[in-house]
Amino acid sequence: MKVHVNMDICLLHGQCVIAAPEIFSFDDNGDLHWVEVIDDSQVADAEAASDACPEQAIILG
Amino acid sequence: MAGPRITVVGASLAGLRTTEALKAALPQAQLTLIGDEPHAPYNRPPLSKEVMESFAGGDTDETEAFSKLLLRSKLMPEDASIRLGVGATGIESAGVRLADGSLIRSDWVIAATGIRPRRLPLPGNEDIRHVLRGFDDARALAPMLQPGVRLAVIGAGFIGCEIAATARKLGLHVTIVEPGPQPMMRALGPRVASAMATLHRRHGVTLLTGRSVEAFKPGRVFLDNGKEIEADVIVEALGSLPNTEWLAGSGAELSDGVLVDDTMRAVGASSLFAVGDIARFANPLFDDVPRRIEHWCIPGQTAKRAAQTIVAIEAGETPEPGFAPLPSFWSDQYGMRVQAFGAPALAETQTVVEGDLSQIGEAPVIVEYARDGALTGVIGLGAPPALIAKHRARLMAALTPKETA
C-alpha cells in the first residue's frame, strides 16, 4: 500500500505520528516524514493514522 | 443467516466511525445510521476558523465549503441504510423511534447524538444572537462578520475564543464577556489561561472577565455590574448540553451524557452503547471518575471501542478489558496553536518547562501539569511539533493505567 500526505492541507497536528509512529515521524525541524510504501502488516496502523488526521490529509492507496 | 440489526443514532464523526468499524468487523450486520441534520457526516473544527473566514469573505460556494468538511467514508452505499434529516425521539424495547414516527428495529443501539450549545435563558435580540455548533450555524453567523461590526461573544471557552480571534482577523470590534476569572480557565488552568487573556487583549479584544449577562435590549447587552455594551452581533458560547433526552426511559444513567463502562456499554441498558461527546467513562490513566470528553479524538477512539465490544459479544466472547485513550486537544487562535495532551484540567500545579508565558504567541512555551506530584498533562503554546512530541512521550511514560475499584 502507498502512503501519501497532502502537505497543502496538513496542519501538523501530529495525530498520525501518535497513531502510527513506525510510518509517520517529525524531524528536528518539525517537518513530517512518512514511509511511502508499507507492507500488509502496517495497513491497520496507516488506516488508524488516516482516521486520526483532523484534516483528512492522509491518502492511502 | 441475517446478522444483528444495529442502529447508530447520530450521523456525526463518532456515528460514522462506529458504523465503519462495525461494517468492517461484522459484514453481515444490518446497519442503520440516522442523523437529524440534513448533512452527511462532517468535520466541525474548521467551522470557527477557516469556514467562518471564507464565508465572511463572501466568495465561497457553500457546496465547495461543505465538501472540504465532508468526512471521507469507507462505507459503500450498500453497507448501511443512512437516513438524514430525521432525528430519534425515543428508544423502545423493539428499537429506535424516529421523529417521522417510524421505528427502526434494533438489536443494538449506539447513541452518537453529541452535544448542543447552551443558550442564555434571557429574551431579546433574538435576531442577532447566534451559536456555533453545526454547518448551518456557521452559514448563518459568517455573513454577519464584516469589518467594523461590533461583536459580543458571551463565554470565553474554546469556541468563544476561536470566534473572537477569527473576528479580530476579519476586522470586527470584539468584546468577550466571561463569567469566570480567565478565558478557558477550566481546561488550561489559571497560569496559561491568564496568558491567553493577555494574548486576546494584545490582539485588540475587550475581554471582560468575572462578568455575566443580565439582560438584552435592542443592540445592547447589559452586564451584572450595571455596564452595557453595544453589539451588532452576539454569539453565545457558554458550553454545551448532551443530546440525551431521546434516551429517557432506556434505563441508562443520563445525569451528564450517558454513563458507560470501559467497553462503551451503557450502565443500566445492556443493548445501548454511547460514543463521542456524550459518552461518560472513567479513564484509568487518571482515576475512576467517569467524565465526558469533548475532544476531537474521542469520537474515533470510543467508536472503535464500542464496535470491538459488539463484535466480541456477537462472537460469544468477553470484550478485552481496559480502555485508556490518551486525551488530546488543540485550538488555533491568532495563528498560535494550543496543543494539549493528557488531562491538564485535573492538575493542581502548572510549571513552565520551556519558554516564558510572557512571550506567549511570540516564542514556544511548554507547560507541565501535575496532581499529587504526578504528571497529568502537557500543553504546548505555539510549540513546534517535534518539541511537543518529546514532551508527549514523557507524559506517556509517566501515565500508567491505575487499578479501578
CSV table of C-alpha atoms in Angstrom, one decimal:
chain,number,residue,atom,x,y,z
A,1,MET,CA,0.0,0.0,0.0
A,2,LYS,CA,1.1,3.5,-0.8
A,3,VAL,CA,1.0,6.3,1.7
A,4,HIS,CA,0.8,10.0,0.8
A,5,VAL,CA,0.2,13.1,2.8
A,6,ASN,CA,-1.3,16.2,1.1
A,7,MET,CA,1.0,18.8,2.6
A,8,ASP,CA,-1.2,21.6,1.2
A,9,ILE,CA,-3.8,20.7,3.9
A,10,CYS,CA,-1.7,19.1,6.6
A,11,LEU,CA,-1.6,21.3,9.7
A,12,LEU,CA,1.0,19.3,11.6
A,13,HIS,CA,-1.4,18.2,14.4
A,14,GLY,CA,0.8,15.1,14.7
A,15,GLN,CA,-2.0,12.7,15.3
A,16,CYS,CA,-0.6,10.3,12.7
A,17,VAL,CA,2.7,10.3,14.5
A,18,ILE,CA,0.9,9.1,17.6
A,19,ALA,CA,-1.3,6.5,15.8
A,20,ALA,CA,1.4,5.0,13.6
A,21,PRO,CA,4.9,6.0,14.8
A,22,GLU,CA,6.6,3.4,12.5
A,23,ILE,CA,5.1,5.2,9.5
A,24,PHE,CA,5.0,8.9,10.4
A,25,SER,CA,7.6,11.0,12.2
A,26,PHE,CA,8.7,14.5,12.7
A,27,ASP,CA,12.3,15.5,12.2
A,28,ASP,CA,14.0,18.1,14.5
A,29,ASN,CA,12.9,20.9,12.2
A,30,GLY,CA,9.3,19.8,12.7
A,31,ASP,CA,8.9,18.6,9.2
A,32,LEU,CA,6.7,15.5,8.7
A,33,HIS,CA,8.2,12.4,7.1
A,34,TRP,CA,6.5,9.1,6.2
A,35,VAL,CA,7.2,5.7,4.8
A,36,GLU,CA,5.8,5.9,1.2
A,37,VAL,CA,5.3,2.2,0.7
A,38,ILE,CA,4.1,-0.1,3.5
A,39,ASP,CA,3.6,-3.8,3.8
A,40,ASP,CA,0.4,-5.5,4.8
A,41,SER,CA,1.3,-5.7,8.5
A,42,GLN,CA,1.2,-1.9,8.6
A,43,VAL,CA,-2.1,-1.3,6.9
A,44,ALA,CA,-4.2,-1.2,10.0
A,45,ASP,CA,-1.8,1.4,11.6
A,46,ALA,CA,-1.9,3.5,8.4
A,47,GLU,CA,-5.7,3.4,8.4
A,48,ALA,CA,-5.8,4.4,12.1
A,49,ALA,CA,-3.5,7.3,11.3
A,50,SER,CA,-5.7,8.4,8.4
A,51,ASP,CA,-8.8,8.3,10.6
A,52,ALA,CA,-7.0,10.2,13.3
A,53,CYS,CA,-6.0,13.1,10.9
A,54,PRO,CA,-8.2,16.1,11.7
A,55,GLU,CA,-7.5,17.5,8.2
A,56,GLN,CA,-8.0,14.2,6.3
A,57,ALA,CA,-4.7,14.9,4.7
A,58,ILE,CA,-3.5,11.2,4.6
A,59,ILE,CA,-4.3,9.3,1.4
A,60,LEU,CA,-3.8,5.6,1.2
A,61,GLY,CA,-4.0,3.6,-1.9
B,1,MET,CA,-28.2,-16.1,8.4
B,2,ALA,CA,-29.0,-12.4,8.9
B,3,GLY,CA,-26.7,-10.5,11.1
B,4,PRO,CA,-27.6,-8.3,14.1
B,5,ARG,CA,-29.6,-5.2,13.5
B,6,ILE,CA,-27.5,-2.3,14.7
B,7,THR,CA,-28.8,1.3,14.7
B,8,VAL,CA,-26.3,4.2,15.1
B,9,VAL,CA,-28.1,7.4,16.1
B,10,GLY,CA,-26.1,10.5,15.2
B,11,ALA,CA,-24.5,11.0,11.7
B,12,SER,CA,-21.5,12.5,13.3
B,13,LEU,CA,-17.8,11.7,13.3
B,14,ALA,CA,-18.5,9.2,16.1
B,15,GLY,CA,-21.5,7.7,14.4
B,16,LEU,CA,-19.7,7.4,11.1
B,17,ARG,CA,-16.6,5.8,12.6
B,18,THR,CA,-18.7,3.3,14.6
B,19,THR,CA,-20.7,2.3,11.6
B,20,GLU,CA,-17.5,1.8,9.5
B,21,ALA,CA,-15.8,-0.3,12.2
B,22,LEU,CA,-19.0,-2.4,12.6
B,23,LYS,CA,-19.2,-3.0,8.9
B,24,ALA,CA,-15.5,-4.0,8.7
B,25,ALA,CA,-15.8,-6.5,11.5
B,26,LEU,CA,-19.4,-7.7,11.1
B,27,PRO,CA,-20.1,-7.7,7.4
B,28,GLN,CA,-23.4,-9.4,7.8
B,29,ALA,CA,-24.7,-6.8,10.3
B,30,GLN,CA,-27.8,-4.8,9.2
B,31,LEU,CA,-26.6,-1.3,9.9
B,32,THR,CA,-28.7,1.9,10.0
B,33,LEU,CA,-27.1,5.3,10.5
B,34,ILE,CA,-29.5,8.2,11.3
B,35,GLY,CA,-28.9,11.9,11.8
B,36,ASP,CA,-31.1,14.9,12.4
B,37,GLU,CA,-29.0,17.3,10.3
B,38,PRO,CA,-29.6,17.1,6.6
B,39,HIS,CA,-25.9,16.9,6.0
B,40,ALA,CA,-23.7,13.8,5.7
B,41,PRO,CA,-21.2,13.4,8.5
B,42,TYR,CA,-18.7,16.3,8.5
B,43,ASN,CA,-15.8,17.7,10.4
B,44,ARG,CA,-16.6,20.5,12.9
B,45,PRO,CA,-13.3,22.1,14.0
B,46,PRO,CA,-12.8,24.4,10.9
B,47,LEU,CA,-16.3,25.9,11.5
B,48,SER,CA,-15.0,28.5,13.9
B,49,LYS,CA,-11.9,29.3,11.8
B,50,GLU,CA,-11.4,28.6,8.1
B,51,VAL,CA,-15.1,28.2,7.3
B,52,MET,CA,-16.0,31.3,9.1
B,53,GLU,CA,-13.3,33.3,7.4
B,54,SER,CA,-14.1,32.1,3.9
B,55,PHE,CA,-17.9,32.6,4.3
B,56,ALA,CA,-17.3,36.0,5.7
B,57,GLY,CA,-15.3,36.9,2.7
B,58,GLY,CA,-18.4,36.2,0.7
B,59,ASP,CA,-16.8,34.4,-2.2
B,60,THR,CA,-17.2,30.9,-1.2
B,61,ASP,CA,-19.6,28.4,-2.7
B,62,GLU,CA,-21.5,26.6,0.0
B,63,THR,CA,-21.2,23.2,-1.7
B,64,GLU,CA,-17.5,23.6,-2.1
B,65,ALA,CA,-17.1,24.8,1.5
B,66,PHE,CA,-19.0,21.8,2.7
B,67,SER,CA,-17.1,19.3,0.5
B,68,LYS,CA,-13.9,20.3,2.4
B,69,LEU,CA,-15.6,19.4,5.7
B,70,LEU,CA,-17.3,16.2,4.5
B,71,LEU,CA,-15.7,13.2,6.2
B,72,ARG,CA,-14.2,10.6,3.9
B,73,SER,CA,-16.2,7.5,4.4
B,74,LYS,CA,-15.2,3.9,4.0
B,75,LEU,CA,-18.9,2.9,3.7
B,76,MET,CA,-20.2,1.8,0.3
B,77,PRO,CA,-23.9,2.7,-0.4
B,78,GLU,CA,-25.0,-0.9,0.2
B,79,ASP,CA,-23.1,-1.1,3.6
B,80,ALA,CA,-25.6,0.8,5.7
B,81,SER,CA,-29.0,2.4,5.4
B,82,ILE,CA,-28.3,6.1,6.0
B,83,ARG,CA,-31.2,8.3,6.9
B,84,LEU,CA,-30.5,12.0,7.2
B,85,GLY,CA,-32.7,14.9,8.3
B,86,VAL,CA,-34.7,12.9,10.8
B,87,GLY,CA,-33.8,12.6,14.5
B,88,ALA,CA,-34.5,10.0,17.1
B,89,THR,CA,-37.3,10.8,19.5
B,90,GLY,CA,-37.2,7.8,21.8
B,91,ILE,CA,-35.8,4.3,22.4
B,92,GLU,CA,-38.2,1.4,22.9
B,93,SER,CA,-37.6,-2.3,23.6
B,94,ALA,CA,-38.0,-3.0,19.9
B,95,GLY,CA,-35.7,-0.3,18.6
B,96,VAL,CA,-35.4,3.4,17.9
B,97,ARG,CA,-38.4,5.7,17.3
B,98,LEU,CA,-37.8,8.5,14.8
B,99,ALA,CA,-39.3,11.9,14.5
B,100,ASP,CA,-41.3,10.8,11.5
B,101,GLY,CA,-43.0,8.1,13.6
B,102,SER,CA,-41.2,5.2,12.1
B,103,LEU,CA,-39.5,2.5,14.2
B,104,ILE,CA,-36.0,1.2,13.4
B,105,ARG,CA,-36.0,-2.3,14.8
B,106,SER,CA,-32.7,-2.9,16.5
B,107,ASP,CA,-30.7,-5.5,18.5
B,108,TRP,CA,-28.1,-2.9,19.4
B,109,VAL,CA,-28.3,0.9,19.6
B,110,ILE,CA,-25.4,3.2,19.5
B,111,ALA,CA,-26.0,6.7,20.8
B,112,ALA,CA,-23.8,9.2,19.0
B,113,THR,CA,-26.1,12.3,19.3
B,114,GLY,CA,-23.4,14.7,20.6
B,115,ILE,CA,-24.0,18.0,22.2
B,116,ARG,CA,-25.8,21.3,21.5
B,117,PRO,CA,-24.8,24.8,22.7
B,118,ARG,CA,-26.3,26.1,25.9
B,119,ARG,CA,-28.4,29.2,25.5
B,120,LEU,CA,-28.8,32.1,27.8
B,121,PRO,CA,-32.4,31.9,29.2
B,122,LEU,CA,-32.9,35.6,28.5
B,123,PRO,CA,-35.2,37.2,26.0
B,124,GLY,CA,-34.3,39.9,23.5
B,125,ASN,CA,-32.0,40.4,20.5
B,126,GLU,CA,-33.1,37.1,19.0
B,127,ASP,CA,-32.4,38.4,15.5
B,128,ILE,CA,-28.7,38.9,16.2
B,129,ARG,CA,-28.0,36.1,18.7
B,130,HIS,CA,-26.1,33.1,17.3
B,131,VAL,CA,-24.5,29.9,18.4
B,132,LEU,CA,-21.9,27.8,16.7
B,133,ARG,CA,-22.1,24.1,16.6
B,134,GLY,CA,-23.1,22.9,13.1
B,135,PHE,CA,-22.5,23.9,9.5
B,136,ASP,CA,-25.9,25.7,9.3
B,137,ASP,CA,-24.9,27.8,12.4
B,138,ALA,CA,-21.7,28.8,10.6
B,139,ARG,CA,-23.6,29.7,7.5
B,140,ALA,CA,-25.9,31.9,9.4
B,141,LEU,CA,-23.2,33.7,11.5
B,142,ALA,CA,-20.4,34.2,9.0
B,143,PRO,CA,-22.1,36.8,6.7
B,144,MET,CA,-22.5,39.0,9.8
B,145,LEU,CA,-18.8,39.1,10.5
B,146,GLN,CA,-17.9,42.2,8.4
B,147,PRO,CA,-15.2,44.7,9.2
B,148,GLY,CA,-16.2,47.3,11.7
B,149,VAL,CA,-19.1,45.3,13.1
B,150,ARG,CA,-19.4,45.1,16.9
B,151,LEU,CA,-19.4,41.5,18.1
B,152,ALA,CA,-20.2,40.4,21.6
B,153,VAL,CA,-19.1,36.9,22.5
B,154,ILE,CA,-20.7,35.5,25.6
B,155,GLY,CA,-18.4,32.9,27.1
B,156,ALA,CA,-14.6,32.5,26.7
B,157,GLY,CA,-14.3,28.8,26.2
B,158,PHE,CA,-12.5,27.4,23.2
B,159,ILE,CA,-15.3,28.1,20.7
B,160,GLY,CA,-15.8,31.7,22.0
B,161,CYS,CA,-12.1,32.4,21.9
B,162,GLU,CA,-11.7,31.0,18.4
B,163,ILE,CA,-14.6,33.0,17.1
B,164,ALA,CA,-13.1,36.1,18.8
B,165,ALA,CA,-9.7,35.5,17.2
B,166,THR,CA,-11.3,34.9,13.8
B,167,ALA,CA,-13.4,38.0,14.1
B,168,ARG,CA,-10.4,40.2,15.0
B,169,LYS,CA,-8.7,38.9,11.9
B,170,LEU,CA,-11.7,39.9,9.9
B,171,GLY,CA,-11.6,43.4,11.4
B,172,LEU,CA,-14.5,43.4,13.8
B,173,HIS,CA,-14.6,45.1,17.2
B,174,VAL,CA,-14.8,42.2,19.6
B,175,THR,CA,-15.9,42.1,23.3
B,176,ILE,CA,-15.9,38.9,25.2
B,177,VAL,CA,-18.0,38.6,28.4
B,178,GLU,CA,-16.8,35.7,30.6
B,179,PRO,CA,-18.3,34.8,34.0
B,180,GLY,CA,-15.1,33.1,35.2
B,181,PRO,CA,-11.8,34.8,36.1
B,182,GLN,CA,-9.9,33.9,32.9
B,183,PRO,CA,-10.7,32.5,29.5
B,184,MET,CA,-10.6,28.7,29.0
B,185,MET,CA,-9.7,28.5,32.7
B,186,ARG,CA,-11.0,25.0,33.4
B,187,ALA,CA,-9.2,23.4,30.5
B,188,LEU,CA,-5.9,25.3,30.7
B,189,GLY,CA,-5.6,26.2,34.4
B,190,PRO,CA,-5.0,29.8,35.8
B,191,ARG,CA,-1.5,30.4,34.6
B,192,VAL,CA,-2.0,29.6,30.9
B,193,ALA,CA,-5.5,31.0,30.9
B,194,SER,CA,-4.1,34.3,32.2
B,195,ALA,CA,-1.5,34.3,29.4
B,196,MET,CA,-4.3,33.6,26.9
B,197,ALA,CA,-6.2,36.6,28.3
B,198,THR,CA,-3.1,38.7,27.6
B,199,LEU,CA,-2.9,37.3,24.0
B,200,HIS,CA,-6.5,38.2,23.3
B,201,ARG,CA,-6.1,41.7,24.7
B,202,ARG,CA,-2.9,42.2,22.8
B,203,HIS,CA,-4.9,41.4,19.6
B,204,GLY,CA,-7.4,44.1,20.5
B,205,VAL,CA,-10.2,42.1,22.2
B,206,THR,CA,-12.0,43.8,25.0
B,207,LEU,CA,-12.1,40.9,27.5
B,208,LEU,CA,-14.4,41.3,30.4
B,209,THR,CA,-13.9,38.5,33.0
B,210,GLY,CA,-15.9,37.9,36.1
B,211,ARG,CA,-19.0,39.4,34.3
B,212,SER,CA,-22.2,37.9,33.3
B,213,VAL,CA,-25.1,39.0,31.1
B,214,GLU,CA,-28.2,40.3,32.9
B,215,ALA,CA,-30.4,41.3,30.0
B,216,PHE,CA,-30.6,42.1,26.3
B,217,LYS,CA,-32.1,45.3,24.9
B,218,PRO,CA,-32.1,46.1,21.2
B,219,GLY,CA,-28.5,46.2,20.1
B,220,ARG,CA,-27.2,46.2,23.7
B,221,VAL,CA,-26.0,43.7,26.3
B,222,PHE,CA,-26.5,44.6,29.9
B,223,LEU,CA,-23.9,43.2,32.4
B,224,ASP,CA,-24.2,42.3,36.1
B,225,ASN,CA,-22.2,45.4,37.1
B,226,GLY,CA,-24.7,47.7,35.5
B,227,LYS,CA,-22.5,48.4,32.5
B,228,GLU,CA,-23.7,47.9,28.9
B,229,ILE,CA,-22.1,47.0,25.7
B,230,GLU,CA,-23.3,47.8,22.2
B,231,ALA,CA,-23.4,44.9,19.8
B,232,ASP,CA,-24.4,44.3,16.2
B,233,VAL,CA,-23.9,40.5,16.5
B,234,ILE,CA,-24.0,38.3,19.6
B,235,VAL,CA,-22.5,34.8,19.9
B,236,GLU,CA,-23.5,32.6,22.8
B,237,ALA,CA,-20.6,30.3,23.6
B,238,LEU,CA,-21.4,29.1,27.1
B,239,GLY,CA,-20.6,25.4,26.7
B,240,SER,CA,-22.9,22.6,25.8
B,241,LEU,CA,-25.6,20.2,26.8
B,242,PRO,CA,-25.6,16.5,25.8
B,243,ASN,CA,-28.4,15.4,23.5
B,244,THR,CA,-29.7,12.5,25.5
B,245,GLU,CA,-33.4,13.4,26.0
B,246,TRP,CA,-34.4,10.7,23.5
B,247,LEU,CA,-32.8,8.1,25.8
B,248,ALA,CA,-35.2,8.8,28.7
B,249,GLY,CA,-36.7,5.6,30.0
B,250,SER,CA,-34.0,3.4,28.5
B,251,GLY,CA,-32.6,2.6,31.9
B,252,ALA,CA,-29.3,4.4,31.2
B,253,GLU,CA,-27.9,6.9,33.7
B,254,LEU,CA,-28.3,10.3,32.0
B,255,SER,CA,-27.2,12.8,34.6
B,256,ASP,CA,-24.5,14.2,32.3
B,257,GLY,CA,-24.3,12.4,29.0
B,258,VAL,CA,-24.6,8.6,29.1
B,259,LEU,CA,-22.7,6.7,31.8
B,260,VAL,CA,-20.8,3.8,30.1
B,261,ASP,CA,-18.4,1.2,31.3
B,262,ASP,CA,-15.0,0.7,29.8
B,263,THR,CA,-16.5,-1.1,26.8
B,264,MET,CA,-18.8,1.9,26.0
B,265,ARG,CA,-21.8,-0.1,27.0
B,266,ALA,CA,-24.4,2.0,28.9
B,267,VAL,CA,-24.7,1.2,32.6
B,268,GLY,CA,-28.3,0.1,33.1
B,269,ALA,CA,-29.2,-0.5,29.5
B,270,SER,CA,-27.3,-3.5,28.2
B,271,SER,CA,-28.2,-3.2,24.5
B,272,LEU,CA,-27.3,0.5,24.4
B,273,PHE,CA,-23.8,2.0,23.7
B,274,ALA,CA,-22.7,5.6,23.7
B,275,VAL,CA,-19.8,7.1,21.8
B,276,GLY,CA,-18.3,10.5,21.3
B,277,ASP,CA,-19.1,13.7,23.2
B,278,ILE,CA,-21.9,12.1,25.2
B,279,ALA,CA,-20.1,9.0,26.5
B,280,ARG,CA,-19.2,9.5,30.2
B,281,PHE,CA,-16.5,7.0,31.1
B,282,ALA,CA,-13.6,6.7,33.6
B,283,ASN,CA,-10.1,6.8,32.2
B,284,PRO,CA,-7.7,4.6,34.2
B,285,LEU,CA,-4.8,6.8,33.1
B,286,PHE,CA,-6.1,9.3,35.7
B,287,ASP,CA,-8.7,7.9,38.1
B,288,ASP,CA,-12.0,6.2,38.4
B,289,VAL,CA,-14.3,9.2,37.9
B,290,PRO,CA,-16.4,9.0,34.8
B,291,ARG,CA,-16.3,12.1,32.6
B,292,ARG,CA,-17.5,13.3,29.2
B,293,ILE,CA,-14.7,14.5,27.0
B,294,GLU,CA,-15.5,16.9,24.2
B,295,HIS,CA,-12.2,16.5,22.2
B,296,TRP,CA,-12.0,15.7,18.5
B,297,CYS,CA,-10.1,12.4,19.0
B,298,ILE,CA,-12.6,10.8,21.4
B,299,PRO,CA,-15.3,10.0,18.8
B,300,GLY,CA,-12.8,7.9,16.8
B,301,GLN,CA,-11.5,6.1,19.9
B,302,THR,CA,-14.8,5.4,21.5
B,303,ALA,CA,-16.3,4.3,18.2
B,304,LYS,CA,-13.7,1.6,17.7
B,305,ARG,CA,-14.1,0.5,21.3
B,306,ALA,CA,-17.9,0.2,21.0
B,307,ALA,CA,-17.6,-1.7,17.8
B,308,GLN,CA,-15.0,-4.1,19.2
B,309,THR,CA,-17.3,-4.8,22.1
B,310,ILE,CA,-20.3,-5.7,19.9
B,311,VAL,CA,-18.1,-7.9,17.8
B,312,ALA,CA,-16.9,-9.7,20.8
B,313,ILE,CA,-20.3,-10.2,22.3
B,314,GLU,CA,-21.7,-11.4,18.9
B,315,ALA,CA,-18.9,-13.9,18.8
B,316,GLY,CA,-19.8,-15.1,22.3
B,317,GLU,CA,-16.5,-13.7,23.7
B,318,THR,CA,-15.8,-11.3,26.6
B,319,PRO,CA,-14.6,-7.9,25.4
B,320,GLU,CA,-11.0,-7.3,26.2
B,321,PRO,CA,-10.8,-5.2,29.4
B,322,GLY,CA,-9.1,-1.8,29.7
B,323,PHE,CA,-9.7,1.4,27.7
B,324,ALA,CA,-7.3,4.2,28.4
B,325,PRO,CA,-7.0,6.6,25.5
B,326,LEU,CA,-4.6,9.5,25.9
B,327,PRO,CA,-6.7,12.7,25.6
B,328,SER,CA,-5.5,15.3,23.2
B,329,PHE,CA,-6.9,18.6,22.1
B,330,TRP,CA,-5.9,21.7,20.2
B,331,SER,CA,-7.1,25.2,19.5
B,332,ASP,CA,-5.9,27.7,16.9
B,333,GLN,CA,-6.0,31.4,17.9
B,334,TYR,CA,-4.2,34.3,16.2
B,335,GLY,CA,-2.1,31.9,14.3
B,336,MET,CA,-0.9,30.2,17.5
B,337,ARG,CA,-1.7,26.6,18.3
B,338,VAL,CA,-2.6,25.5,21.8
B,339,GLN,CA,-1.8,21.7,21.8
B,340,ALA,CA,-2.6,19.6,24.8
B,341,PHE,CA,-2.1,16.0,25.8
B,342,GLY,CA,-3.4,14.3,28.9
B,343,ALA,CA,-5.7,16.0,31.3
B,344,PRO,CA,-4.5,19.4,32.3
B,345,ALA,CA,-7.9,20.1,33.8
B,346,LEU,CA,-7.2,17.6,36.6
B,347,ALA,CA,-4.0,19.2,37.7
B,348,GLU,CA,-3.3,21.3,40.7
B,349,THR,CA,0.0,22.7,39.6
B,350,GLN,CA,1.4,24.1,36.4
B,351,THR,CA,5.1,24.5,35.7
B,352,VAL,CA,6.6,26.2,32.6
B,353,VAL,CA,9.3,23.9,31.5
B,354,GLU,CA,10.3,25.6,28.3
B,355,GLY,CA,9.9,29.3,27.2
B,356,ASP,CA,8.2,32.0,29.1
B,357,LEU,CA,4.4,32.8,29.3
B,358,SER,CA,5.1,36.5,29.0
B,359,GLN,CA,6.3,35.6,25.4
B,360,ILE,CA,3.1,33.8,24.5
B,361,GLY,CA,2.4,33.9,20.8
B,362,GLU,CA,6.0,35.0,20.1
B,363,ALA,CA,8.1,32.1,21.2
B,364,PRO,CA,7.2,28.5,22.1
B,365,VAL,CA,6.1,27.6,25.6
B,366,ILE,CA,5.7,24.2,27.2
B,367,VAL,CA,3.7,23.9,30.4
B,368,GLU,CA,3.6,20.7,32.5
B,369,TYR,CA,0.5,19.9,34.6
B,370,ALA,CA,0.6,17.8,37.8
B,371,ARG,CA,-1.6,16.4,40.5
B,372,ASP,CA,-0.2,14.9,43.8
B,373,GLY,CA,3.3,15.4,42.2
B,374,ALA,CA,2.4,13.2,39.2
B,375,LEU,CA,2.2,14.5,35.6
B,376,THR,CA,-1.4,14.6,34.3
B,377,GLY,CA,-0.9,16.7,31.1
B,378,VAL,CA,1.3,18.9,29.0
B,379,ILE,CA,0.4,21.9,26.9
B,380,GLY,CA,2.4,23.5,24.1
B,381,LEU,CA,1.7,27.1,23.1
B,382,GLY,CA,3.0,27.9,19.6
B,383,ALA,CA,5.4,25.0,20.0
B,384,PRO,CA,6.9,23.1,17.1
B,385,PRO,CA,5.7,19.5,16.6
B,386,ALA,CA,8.9,17.9,17.4
B,387,LEU,CA,9.2,19.7,20.7
B,388,ILE,CA,5.6,18.8,21.7
B,389,ALA,CA,6.2,15.2,20.6
B,390,LYS,CA,9.2,15.0,23.0
B,391,HIS,CA,7.0,16.1,26.0
B,392,ARG,CA,4.1,13.9,25.0
B,393,ALA,CA,6.4,10.9,25.1
B,394,ARG,CA,7.5,11.9,28.6
B,395,LEU,CA,3.8,12.2,29.6
B,396,MET,CA,3.0,8.8,28.2
B,397,ALA,CA,5.8,7.2,30.2
B,398,ALA,CA,4.5,8.9,33.4
B,399,LEU,CA,0.9,7.8,32.8
B,400,THR,CA,0.3,4.2,33.7
B,401,PRO,CA,-3.3,2.8,34.0
B,402,LYS,CA,-4.4,2.8,37.6
B,403,GLU,CA,-6.3,-0.1,39.1
B,404,THR,CA,-10.0,0.9,39.3
B,405,ALA,CA,-12.3,-0.2,42.1
